[in-house]
Amino acid sequence: MLSVEEALERLLEGLSPMSSERVPLADALGRVPASRPVAAAHDVPPFANSAMDGFALRVADGGAARRVIGESRAGGPPSPVVEPGTAVRIMTGAPMPVGADSVVPIEDASEFDGSMAVQGSPRPHAHVRDAGHDVAAGTAVALPAGPTTASVIGLLAAMGQAAVEVRRRPRVAILSTGDELVPVGAPLGPGQIHDANGPALAAAVWEAGGEPIILELAGDDPGEIERRVREGAEAADLLIVSGGVSVGEHDHVRAIIERLGALDFWRIAVQPGKPLAFGHVDGRPVIGLPGNPVSALVTFELFVRPMLRRMLGLLGDGRAHVTARIDEEMAKDPARRAYLRVRLCADGAGYRAASAGGQASSQLLPLAFANALLVVPEGLAATVPGDSYEAIVTGAVE
Ligand code: AMP
Ligand code: MG
């Protein structure tokens, strides 16, 4: 059996980042910026302005009272020049008047008869935001690695960038196989179940930064699977097949990948999800995941998510890895590394994990409530109450 690391290394080998495309900011959320920095065409902010509502004045010309000769408001007409003995009423974001070097907040001033007086002694440059104090013109701004956030989009907008260069989303074809499957929405006949993997893997692909293409269900008929695999390899950058990859009489996926291209079949020392098929059809990577929904989603998390991230030019799995204590005994296969479905909560300075429910690879309900996978190493037959293990945080932690 391969270790998780060995399998991952082989899966990532030979993957390279997608080409890039320009998208408007409105479509940029979650997209991954292509590495090149964005040049600041102008200062942000473009002009010196006030950080407070108050009075703009020149500190050096002292005086107990200054005549208020006009105002400077954000977006308003140019304000009068500040001469000795005068001040200009100013609003947050309004340009600093020529001649002024400081802002006295309204709270620190008194006003009477068209004049103002400062309480205390104003400091030069107080409450003044210089031109470029956020981003100076000409700076090459390297955007943070990883999916674009609301704040990155805000930064780009402030810089006057209406569009951003991002990695193309890897297109991922998803094929569910099995004679027992019917699409969700259709009624169940005897012995039938709804296809859970198709919708679940499509969502996981979106979450990882890819774009899913859900193929029509294939039964356990080799001809039908072969047609769909060809279709997927043609339409997508990567193809995921779920079900039919193990050694049962009706498991045809491996033979088909082998016939159409090249195949590696691995037993990975991982629980859930031991069998995994990996190959290429028409130069496109094809990965066969186990059919049990929990196995399919956990192996997606461990293997396919890092592949998609690599195709987006990103490293690792993009998850927080923390250490969590568990106070119960959860059984596992000692021969494999287990990824147990747990609920994680913050506990003082650390984290505590509790089983999210049954750990069978067919039980989606506990997986749906889990917010982490607890990584319990090979060699152990169960978690040891009171011990701490690595946890991969997959959802929100309260
Ligand atoms: P298989 O890998 O084809 O041997 O399937 C293993 C188990 O997963 C069986 O109980 C299948 O019914 C179930 N299964 C396979 N594909 C799906 C799917 N797309 N959605 C839900 N369950 C599935
Ligand atoms: Mg099957």
Tab-separated table of C-alpha atoms and ligand atoms in Angstrom:
chain	number	residue	atom	x	y	z
A	1	MET	CA	0.000	0.000	0.000
A	2	LEU	CA	1.178	3.524	-0.787
A	3	SER	CA	1.291	6.139	1.919
A	4	VAL	CA	-0.855	9.237	1.491
A	5	GLU	CA	2.294	11.275	0.803
A	6	GLU	CA	3.592	8.888	-1.862
A	7	ALA	CA	0.236	8.844	-3.638
A	8	LEU	CA	-0.054	12.622	-3.502
A	9	GLU	CA	3.453	13.096	-4.855
A	10	ARG	CA	2.630	10.935	-7.874
A	11	LEU	CA	-0.674	12.691	-8.470
A	12	LEU	CA	0.923	16.134	-8.425
A	13	GLU	CA	3.822	15.157	-10.669
A	14	GLY	CA	3.493	16.691	-14.086
A	15	LEU	CA	0.622	19.053	-13.235
A	16	SER	CA	1.259	22.628	-14.241
A	17	PRO	CA	-0.632	25.861	-13.657
A	18	MET	CA	-3.470	26.757	-16.014
A	19	SER	CA	-3.187	29.683	-18.395
A	20	SER	CA	-4.680	32.986	-17.251
A	21	GLU	CA	-7.592	35.173	-18.297
A	22	ARG	CA	-8.767	38.683	-17.403
A	23	VAL	CA	-12.043	38.950	-15.495
A	24	PRO	CA	-13.972	42.020	-14.288
A	25	LEU	CA	-13.881	42.597	-10.521
A	26	ALA	CA	-17.543	41.569	-10.229
A	27	ASP	CA	-16.523	38.060	-11.326
A	28	ALA	CA	-13.224	37.891	-9.471
A	29	LEU	CA	-14.300	36.674	-6.028
A	30	GLY	CA	-12.610	33.357	-5.260
A	31	ARG	CA	-10.550	33.391	-8.443
A	32	VAL	CA	-6.812	32.951	-8.075
A	33	PRO	CA	-4.726	35.890	-9.272
A	34	ALA	CA	-2.056	34.924	-11.784
A	35	SER	CA	1.237	35.569	-10.041
A	36	ARG	CA	2.386	38.760	-11.743
A	37	PRO	CA	2.112	41.878	-9.553
A	38	VAL	CA	-0.363	44.653	-10.282
A	39	ALA	CA	1.264	48.054	-10.842
A	40	ALA	CA	-0.297	50.992	-9.035
A	41	ALA	CA	-1.064	53.527	-11.788
A	42	HIS	CA	-1.725	56.282	-9.246
A	43	ASP	CA	-1.392	57.006	-5.549
A	44	VAL	CA	-4.064	55.534	-3.262
A	45	PRO	CA	-5.421	57.826	-2.001
A	46	PRO	CA	-4.690	60.086	-4.971
A	47	PHE	CA	-4.369	63.282	-2.854
A	48	ALA	CA	-3.598	64.248	0.749
A	49	ASN	CA	-6.825	64.341	2.731
A	50	SER	CA	-8.250	64.554	6.200
A	51	ALA	CA	-8.811	61.513	8.415
A	52	MET	CA	-11.265	63.439	10.624
A	53	ASP	CA	-14.041	65.999	10.562
A	54	GLY	CA	-12.527	69.187	11.982
A	55	PHE	CA	-10.401	72.167	10.940
A	56	ALA	CA	-7.414	72.277	8.629
A	57	LEU	CA	-4.772	74.780	9.676
A	58	ARG	CA	-1.077	75.536	9.755
A	59	VAL	CA	0.411	74.624	13.139
A	60	ALA	CA	3.341	77.053	12.973
A	61	ASP	CA	1.272	80.206	12.862
A	62	GLY	CA	0.099	79.833	16.469
A	63	GLY	CA	-2.563	82.346	17.455
A	64	ALA	CA	-5.334	81.710	19.963
A	65	ALA	CA	-8.123	81.978	17.418
A	66	ARG	CA	-8.264	81.495	13.683
A	67	ARG	CA	-10.869	82.855	11.308
A	68	VAL	CA	-12.807	80.079	9.499
A	69	ILE	CA	-12.623	81.134	5.841
A	70	GLY	CA	-14.409	78.249	4.113
A	71	GLU	CA	-14.715	74.535	3.890
A	72	SER	CA	-13.214	71.514	2.188
A	73	ARG	CA	-15.582	68.616	1.730
A	74	ALA	CA	-15.122	65.257	0.069
A	75	GLY	CA	-15.864	65.656	-3.606
A	76	GLY	CA	-16.522	69.392	-3.203
A	77	PRO	CA	-15.036	72.409	-5.005
A	78	PRO	CA	-11.466	73.509	-4.206
A	79	SER	CA	-11.239	75.105	-0.771
A	80	PRO	CA	-9.621	78.490	-0.024
A	81	VAL	CA	-5.893	78.606	0.717
A	82	VAL	CA	-5.060	78.599	4.440
A	83	GLU	CA	-3.240	81.857	5.273
A	84	PRO	CA	-1.786	82.816	8.665
A	85	GLY	CA	-4.593	83.353	11.162
A	86	THR	CA	-7.150	81.288	9.246
A	87	ALA	CA	-8.559	77.768	9.224
A	88	VAL	CA	-10.749	75.781	6.847
A	89	ARG	CA	-13.556	73.543	8.036
A	90	ILE	CA	-12.767	70.073	6.690
A	91	MET	CA	-14.585	66.734	6.398
A	92	THR	CA	-13.209	63.196	6.417
A	93	GLY	CA	-11.766	62.355	2.999
A	94	ALA	CA	-11.711	65.986	1.825
A	95	PRO	CA	-8.500	67.319	0.220
A	96	MET	CA	-6.079	69.138	2.511
A	97	PRO	CA	-6.253	72.861	1.602
A	98	VAL	CA	-3.096	74.454	0.256
A	99	GLY	CA	-1.197	76.003	3.187
A	100	ALA	CA	-2.596	73.620	5.835
A	101	ASP	CA	-0.440	70.982	7.491
A	102	SER	CA	-2.657	69.585	10.244
A	103	VAL	CA	-6.232	68.743	11.119
A	104	VAL	CA	-7.742	69.541	14.497
A	105	PRO	CA	-10.695	67.231	15.118
A	106	ILE	CA	-13.984	68.954	15.835
A	107	GLU	CA	-13.892	67.466	19.357
A	108	ASP	CA	-10.645	69.345	20.106
A	109	ALA	CA	-11.816	72.762	18.894
A	110	SER	CA	-14.320	75.393	19.936
A	111	GLU	CA	-16.070	77.689	17.527
A	112	PHE	CA	-17.430	81.189	18.018
A	113	ASP	CA	-18.261	84.224	15.834
A	114	GLY	CA	-16.823	82.742	12.650
A	115	SER	CA	-13.565	81.780	14.353
A	116	MET	CA	-12.194	78.641	15.954
A	117	ALA	CA	-9.774	78.011	18.794
A	118	VAL	CA	-7.733	74.889	19.418
A	119	GLN	CA	-7.815	73.124	22.761
A	120	GLY	CA	-4.273	71.959	23.505
A	121	SER	CA	-1.450	72.241	20.994
A	122	PRO	CA	-1.962	70.765	17.535
A	123	ARG	CA	0.791	68.625	16.071
A	124	PRO	CA	1.950	69.068	12.479
A	125	HIS	CA	0.624	66.357	10.161
A	126	ALA	CA	-1.953	65.137	12.697
A	127	HIS	CA	-4.943	63.387	11.091
A	128	VAL	CA	-3.549	63.959	7.602
A	129	ARG	CA	-3.559	61.002	5.195
A	130	ASP	CA	-0.808	61.588	2.658
A	131	ALA	CA	-1.270	60.851	-1.019
A	132	GLY	CA	-0.250	57.203	-1.490
A	133	HIS	CA	-0.319	56.400	2.224
A	134	ASP	CA	-2.093	53.132	1.380
A	135	VAL	CA	-0.434	52.349	-1.973
A	136	ALA	CA	2.176	54.614	-3.557
A	137	ALA	CA	2.032	55.202	-7.330
A	138	GLY	CA	4.363	52.882	-9.209
A	139	THR	CA	4.425	50.214	-6.513
A	140	ALA	CA	4.240	46.653	-7.837
A	141	VAL	CA	1.574	45.154	-5.611
A	142	ALA	CA	1.953	41.390	-5.333
A	143	LEU	CA	-1.535	40.140	-4.498
A	144	PRO	CA	-1.822	37.542	-1.747
A	145	ALA	CA	-1.606	33.954	-2.995
A	146	GLY	CA	-4.914	32.171	-2.848
A	147	PRO	CA	-8.488	32.867	-3.828
A	148	THR	CA	-9.409	36.530	-4.127
A	149	THR	CA	-11.271	37.899	-1.125
A	150	ALA	CA	-13.612	40.864	-0.736
A	151	SER	CA	-10.735	42.929	0.615
A	152	VAL	CA	-8.467	42.166	-2.355
A	153	ILE	CA	-11.307	43.216	-4.656
A	154	GLY	CA	-11.654	46.421	-2.628
A	155	LEU	CA	-7.918	47.070	-2.953
A	156	LEU	CA	-8.006	46.557	-6.719
A	157	ALA	CA	-11.002	48.884	-7.071
A	158	ALA	CA	-9.249	51.580	-5.013
A	159	MET	CA	-6.253	51.169	-7.327
A	160	GLY	CA	-8.514	51.809	-10.313
A	161	GLN	CA	-8.182	48.250	-11.645
A	162	ALA	CA	-11.515	47.261	-13.179
A	163	ALA	CA	-10.325	43.773	-14.074
A	164	VAL	CA	-7.777	41.292	-12.786
A	165	GLU	CA	-5.699	38.556	-14.388
A	166	VAL	CA	-6.627	35.190	-12.856
A	167	ARG	CA	-5.898	31.531	-13.491
A	168	ARG	CA	-8.425	29.784	-15.664
A	169	ARG	CA	-10.553	27.476	-13.557
A	170	PRO	CA	-9.620	23.848	-14.206
A	171	ARG	CA	-12.650	22.178	-15.796
A	172	VAL	CA	-13.388	18.950	-14.008
A	173	ALA	CA	-15.682	16.351	-15.541
A	174	ILE	CA	-17.518	14.245	-12.969
A	175	LEU	CA	-18.831	10.812	-13.769
A	176	SER	CA	-20.839	8.669	-11.354
A	177	THR	CA	-21.062	4.994	-12.241
A	178	GLY	CA	-23.342	2.256	-10.953
A	179	ASP	CA	-26.514	0.503	-12.128
A	180	GLU	CA	-28.186	1.373	-8.812
A	181	LEU	CA	-27.894	5.156	-9.301
A	182	VAL	CA	-30.641	7.560	-10.329
A	183	PRO	CA	-30.264	11.328	-10.464
A	184	VAL	CA	-31.606	13.287	-7.519
A	185	GLY	CA	-35.109	14.485	-8.345
A	186	ALA	CA	-36.059	11.204	-10.012
A	187	PRO	CA	-38.141	8.666	-8.055
A	188	LEU	CA	-36.409	5.607	-6.638
A	189	GLY	CA	-37.277	2.166	-7.976
A	190	PRO	CA	-36.502	-1.045	-6.107
A	191	GLY	CA	-32.820	-1.366	-5.267
A	192	GLN	CA	-32.022	2.152	-6.455
A	193	ILE	CA	-30.297	5.023	-4.641
A	194	HIS	CA	-29.803	8.659	-5.527
A	195	ASP	CA	-26.480	9.726	-6.988
A	196	ALA	CA	-24.913	11.598	-4.081
A	197	ASN	CA	-21.362	11.730	-5.416
A	198	GLY	CA	-22.140	13.748	-8.538
A	199	PRO	CA	-23.592	16.778	-6.750
A	200	ALA	CA	-21.179	16.445	-3.811
A	201	LEU	CA	-18.049	16.248	-5.957
A	202	ALA	CA	-19.284	19.108	-8.155
A	203	ALA	CA	-19.614	21.272	-5.047
A	204	ALA	CA	-16.177	20.177	-3.823
A	205	VAL	CA	-14.731	21.128	-7.217
A	206	TRP	CA	-16.233	24.641	-6.982
A	207	GLU	CA	-14.919	24.914	-3.443
A	208	ALA	CA	-11.410	23.992	-4.588
A	209	GLY	CA	-11.477	26.595	-7.375
A	210	GLY	CA	-12.430	24.389	-10.326
A	211	GLU	CA	-15.435	24.340	-12.626
A	212	PRO	CA	-17.417	21.101	-12.629
A	213	ILE	CA	-18.978	19.499	-15.663
A	214	ILE	CA	-21.407	16.821	-14.499
A	215	LEU	CA	-21.638	14.009	-17.023
A	216	GLU	CA	-24.752	11.924	-17.440
A	217	LEU	CA	-24.771	8.911	-15.096
A	218	ALA	CA	-23.254	5.724	-16.413
A	219	GLY	CA	-24.418	2.332	-15.244
A	220	ASP	CA	-22.057	-0.577	-14.862
A	221	ASP	CA	-22.019	-1.141	-18.603
A	222	PRO	CA	-18.468	-0.981	-19.987
A	223	GLY	CA	-19.542	0.557	-23.298
A	224	GLU	CA	-21.472	3.326	-21.589
A	225	ILE	CA	-18.648	4.079	-19.142
A	226	GLU	CA	-16.163	4.180	-22.001
A	227	ARG	CA	-18.270	6.695	-23.952
A	228	ARG	CA	-18.601	8.938	-20.906
A	229	VAL	CA	-14.885	8.719	-20.083
A	230	ARG	CA	-14.016	9.764	-23.657
A	231	GLU	CA	-16.545	12.588	-23.439
A	232	GLY	CA	-15.110	13.758	-20.108
A	233	ALA	CA	-11.500	13.615	-21.263
A	234	GLU	CA	-12.440	15.717	-24.270
A	235	ALA	CA	-14.420	18.361	-22.376
A	236	ALA	CA	-12.329	18.800	-19.270
A	237	ASP	CA	-8.844	19.347	-17.879
A	238	LEU	CA	-9.345	16.552	-15.347
A	239	LEU	CA	-11.852	13.715	-15.053
A	240	ILE	CA	-13.161	12.225	-11.811
A	241	VAL	CA	-14.953	8.890	-11.931
A	242	SER	CA	-16.626	7.573	-8.806
A	243	GLY	CA	-17.682	4.009	-8.179
A	244	GLY	CA	-16.670	0.865	-10.029
A	245	VAL	CA	-12.943	1.227	-9.342
A	246	SER	CA	-12.424	-1.695	-6.994
A	247	VAL	CA	-12.203	-5.398	-7.707
A	248	GLY	CA	-15.868	-6.434	-7.900
A	249	GLU	CA	-17.288	-8.262	-10.876
A	250	HIS	CA	-19.024	-5.108	-12.112
A	251	ASP	CA	-16.115	-2.734	-11.537
A	252	HIS	CA	-15.039	-1.815	-15.072
A	253	VAL	CA	-13.492	1.611	-14.656
A	254	ARG	CA	-9.899	0.466	-14.311
A	255	ALA	CA	-9.966	-1.727	-17.394
A	256	ILE	CA	-11.509	1.095	-19.423
A	257	ILE	CA	-8.926	3.676	-18.397
A	258	GLU	CA	-6.231	1.142	-19.182
A	259	ARG	CA	-7.694	0.514	-22.623
A	260	LEU	CA	-8.124	4.204	-23.465
A	261	GLY	CA	-4.852	5.412	-22.042
A	262	ALA	CA	-2.633	4.515	-19.145
A	263	LEU	CA	-3.491	3.438	-15.643
A	264	ASP	CA	-1.960	3.209	-12.199
A	265	PHE	CA	-3.992	1.445	-9.586
A	266	TRP	CA	-3.053	1.993	-6.006
A	267	ARG	CA	-4.035	0.733	-2.670
A	268	ILE	CA	-3.430	3.632	-0.367
A	269	ALA	CA	-2.991	3.215	3.370
A	270	VAL	CA	-5.895	5.537	4.047
A	271	GLN	CA	-9.217	5.098	5.823
A	272	PRO	CA	-11.709	5.740	4.347
A	273	GLY	CA	-10.865	5.158	0.698
A	274	LYS	CA	-8.278	2.449	0.112
A	275	PRO	CA	-8.580	1.877	-3.676
A	276	LEU	CA	-7.733	4.708	-6.029
A	277	ALA	CA	-7.245	4.555	-9.778
A	278	PHE	CA	-5.154	7.142	-11.574
A	279	GLY	CA	-4.363	7.370	-15.213
A	280	HIS	CA	-4.434	9.469	-18.343
A	281	VAL	CA	-6.821	9.497	-21.274
A	282	ASP	CA	-5.905	11.773	-24.204
A	283	GLY	CA	-3.263	13.339	-21.970
A	284	ARG	CA	-5.872	14.342	-19.389
A	285	PRO	CA	-5.541	13.062	-15.828
A	286	VAL	CA	-8.317	10.685	-14.809
A	287	ILE	CA	-8.837	9.776	-11.188
A	288	GLY	CA	-11.108	6.979	-10.029
A	289	LEU	CA	-12.488	7.430	-6.524
A	290	PRO	CA	-14.243	4.821	-4.414
A	291	GLY	CA	-18.040	4.866	-4.697
A	292	ASN	CA	-18.943	5.184	-1.043
A	293	PRO	CA	-19.784	8.858	-0.659
A	294	VAL	CA	-17.641	9.482	2.420
A	295	SER	CA	-14.679	7.748	0.792
A	296	ALA	CA	-15.231	9.742	-2.394
A	297	LEU	CA	-15.332	13.072	-0.563
A	298	VAL	CA	-12.450	12.347	1.805
A	299	THR	CA	-10.196	11.108	-1.013
A	300	PHE	CA	-11.212	14.193	-3.006
A	301	GLU	CA	-10.122	16.317	-0.041
A	302	LEU	CA	-6.796	14.518	0.335
A	303	PHE	CA	-5.857	14.020	-3.311
A	304	VAL	CA	-7.978	15.911	-5.832
A	305	ARG	CA	-8.193	19.219	-3.981
A	306	PRO	CA	-4.372	19.570	-3.902
A	307	MET	CA	-4.299	18.642	-7.619
A	308	LEU	CA	-6.753	21.430	-8.463
A	309	ARG	CA	-4.793	23.847	-6.327
A	310	ARG	CA	-1.588	22.903	-8.124
A	311	MET	CA	-3.385	23.597	-11.421
A	312	LEU	CA	-4.262	27.018	-10.002
A	313	GLY	CA	-0.614	27.633	-9.151
A	314	LEU	CA	-1.187	27.164	-5.416
A	315	LEU	CA	0.598	24.948	-2.935
A	316	GLY	CA	-0.815	22.514	-0.380
A	317	ASP	CA	-4.439	21.946	0.485
A	318	GLY	CA	-5.324	25.474	1.593
A	319	ARG	CA	-6.666	24.167	4.909
A	320	ALA	CA	-5.692	25.050	8.449
A	321	HIS	CA	-3.988	22.139	10.182
A	322	VAL	CA	-4.319	22.308	13.960
A	323	THR	CA	-3.743	20.009	16.904
A	324	ALA	CA	-6.837	18.803	18.715
A	325	ARG	CA	-7.367	16.747	21.862
A	326	ILE	CA	-9.950	13.992	21.863
A	327	ASP	CA	-11.458	12.491	25.003
A	328	GLU	CA	-13.056	9.422	23.477
A	329	GLU	CA	-11.877	6.217	21.901
A	330	MET	CA	-12.608	6.065	18.178
A	331	ALA	CA	-11.731	2.766	16.512
A	332	LYS	CA	-9.807	2.548	13.233
A	333	ASP	CA	-7.842	0.138	11.076
A	334	PRO	CA	-4.284	-0.046	12.470
A	335	ALA	CA	-2.851	-0.715	8.993
A	336	ARG	CA	-4.032	2.615	7.603
A	337	ARG	CA	-3.979	6.297	8.476
A	338	ALA	CA	-7.506	7.330	9.411
A	339	TYR	CA	-9.229	10.596	8.668
A	340	LEU	CA	-12.018	10.543	11.226
A	341	ARG	CA	-15.041	12.795	10.926
A	342	VAL	CA	-15.089	15.022	13.983
A	343	ARG	CA	-16.494	18.239	15.324
A	344	LEU	CA	-13.825	20.624	16.451
A	345	CYS	CA	-14.321	23.393	18.966
A	346	ALA	CA	-11.964	25.955	20.394
A	347	ASP	CA	-11.005	25.031	23.950
A	348	GLY	CA	-9.026	27.738	25.722
A	349	ALA	CA	-5.720	27.994	23.874
A	350	GLY	CA	-6.273	24.814	21.834
A	351	TYR	CA	-8.895	22.667	20.156
A	352	ARG	CA	-11.001	19.736	21.254
A	353	ALA	CA	-12.435	17.124	18.867
A	354	ALA	CA	-15.502	14.929	19.310
A	355	SER	CA	-16.824	12.244	16.990
A	356	ALA	CA	-19.339	13.674	14.542
A	357	GLY	CA	-21.187	10.316	14.516
A	358	GLY	CA	-20.872	6.960	12.806
A	359	GLN	CA	-17.641	6.470	10.881
A	360	ALA	CA	-18.837	4.097	8.155
A	361	SER	CA	-17.820	5.277	4.697
A	362	SER	CA	-21.477	5.216	3.659
A	363	GLN	CA	-22.603	7.665	6.370
A	364	LEU	CA	-22.920	11.141	4.937
A	365	LEU	CA	-24.845	12.611	7.856
A	366	PRO	CA	-21.868	12.744	10.266
A	367	LEU	CA	-19.644	14.026	7.447
A	368	ALA	CA	-22.129	16.819	6.827
A	369	PHE	CA	-21.847	17.872	10.488
A	370	ALA	CA	-18.082	17.395	10.758
A	371	ASN	CA	-15.915	20.481	10.509
A	372	ALA	CA	-12.609	18.629	10.589
A	373	LEU	CA	-10.865	15.387	9.748
A	374	LEU	CA	-8.862	14.009	12.662
A	375	VAL	CA	-5.681	12.391	11.360
A	376	VAL	CA	-4.916	9.254	13.372
A	377	PRO	CA	-1.650	7.581	12.341
A	378	GLU	CA	-0.953	4.092	11.091
A	379	GLY	CA	-0.170	1.703	13.944
A	380	LEU	CA	-2.982	2.807	16.224
A	381	ALA	CA	-6.185	0.750	16.514
A	382	ALA	CA	-8.088	3.622	18.128
A	383	THR	CA	-7.655	7.150	19.378
A	384	VAL	CA	-6.297	7.341	22.909
A	385	PRO	CA	-8.585	9.449	25.119
A	386	GLY	CA	-6.756	12.565	26.277
A	387	ASP	CA	-4.235	12.431	23.407
A	388	SER	CA	-3.941	15.071	20.688
A	389	TYR	CA	-3.837	14.542	16.936
A	390	GLU	CA	-3.527	16.638	13.818
A	391	ALA	CA	-6.879	17.913	12.512
A	392	ILE	CA	-7.576	19.247	9.034
A	393	VAL	CA	-10.099	22.037	9.389
A	394	THR	CA	-12.678	21.731	6.629
A	395	GLY	CA	-15.472	23.901	8.009
A	396	ALA	CA	-16.232	26.734	10.404
A	397	VAL	CA	-15.066	26.204	14.007
A	398	GLU	CA	-17.112	27.745	16.819
B	1	AMP	P1	-18.520	0.833	-5.746
B	1	AMP	O1	-17.291	1.635	-5.524
B	1	AMP	O2	-19.095	0.972	-7.100
B	1	AMP	O3	-18.274	-0.604	-5.375
B	1	AMP	O4	-19.613	1.381	-4.734
B	1	AMP	C1	-19.430	1.296	-3.342
B	1	AMP	C2	-20.674	1.775	-2.623
B	1	AMP	O5	-20.869	3.139	-2.913
B	1	AMP	C3	-21.934	1.077	-3.027
B	1	AMP	O6	-22.744	0.927	-1.889
B	1	AMP	C4	-22.578	2.019	-4.024
B	1	AMP	O7	-23.963	1.888	-4.091
B	1	AMP	C5	-22.185	3.357	-3.431
B	1	AMP	N1	-22.112	4.396	-4.468
B	1	AMP	C6	-21.419	4.327	-5.613
B	1	AMP	N2	-21.560	5.442	-6.339
B	1	AMP	C7	-22.386	6.252	-5.635
B	1	AMP	C8	-22.918	7.555	-5.861
B	1	AMP	N3	-22.617	8.232	-6.967
B	1	AMP	N4	-23.728	8.083	-4.923
B	1	AMP	C9	-24.027	7.368	-3.805
B	1	AMP	N5	-23.545	6.171	-3.517
B	1	AMP	C10	-22.736	5.594	-4.432
B	2	MG	MG	-20.617	0.044	-8.143
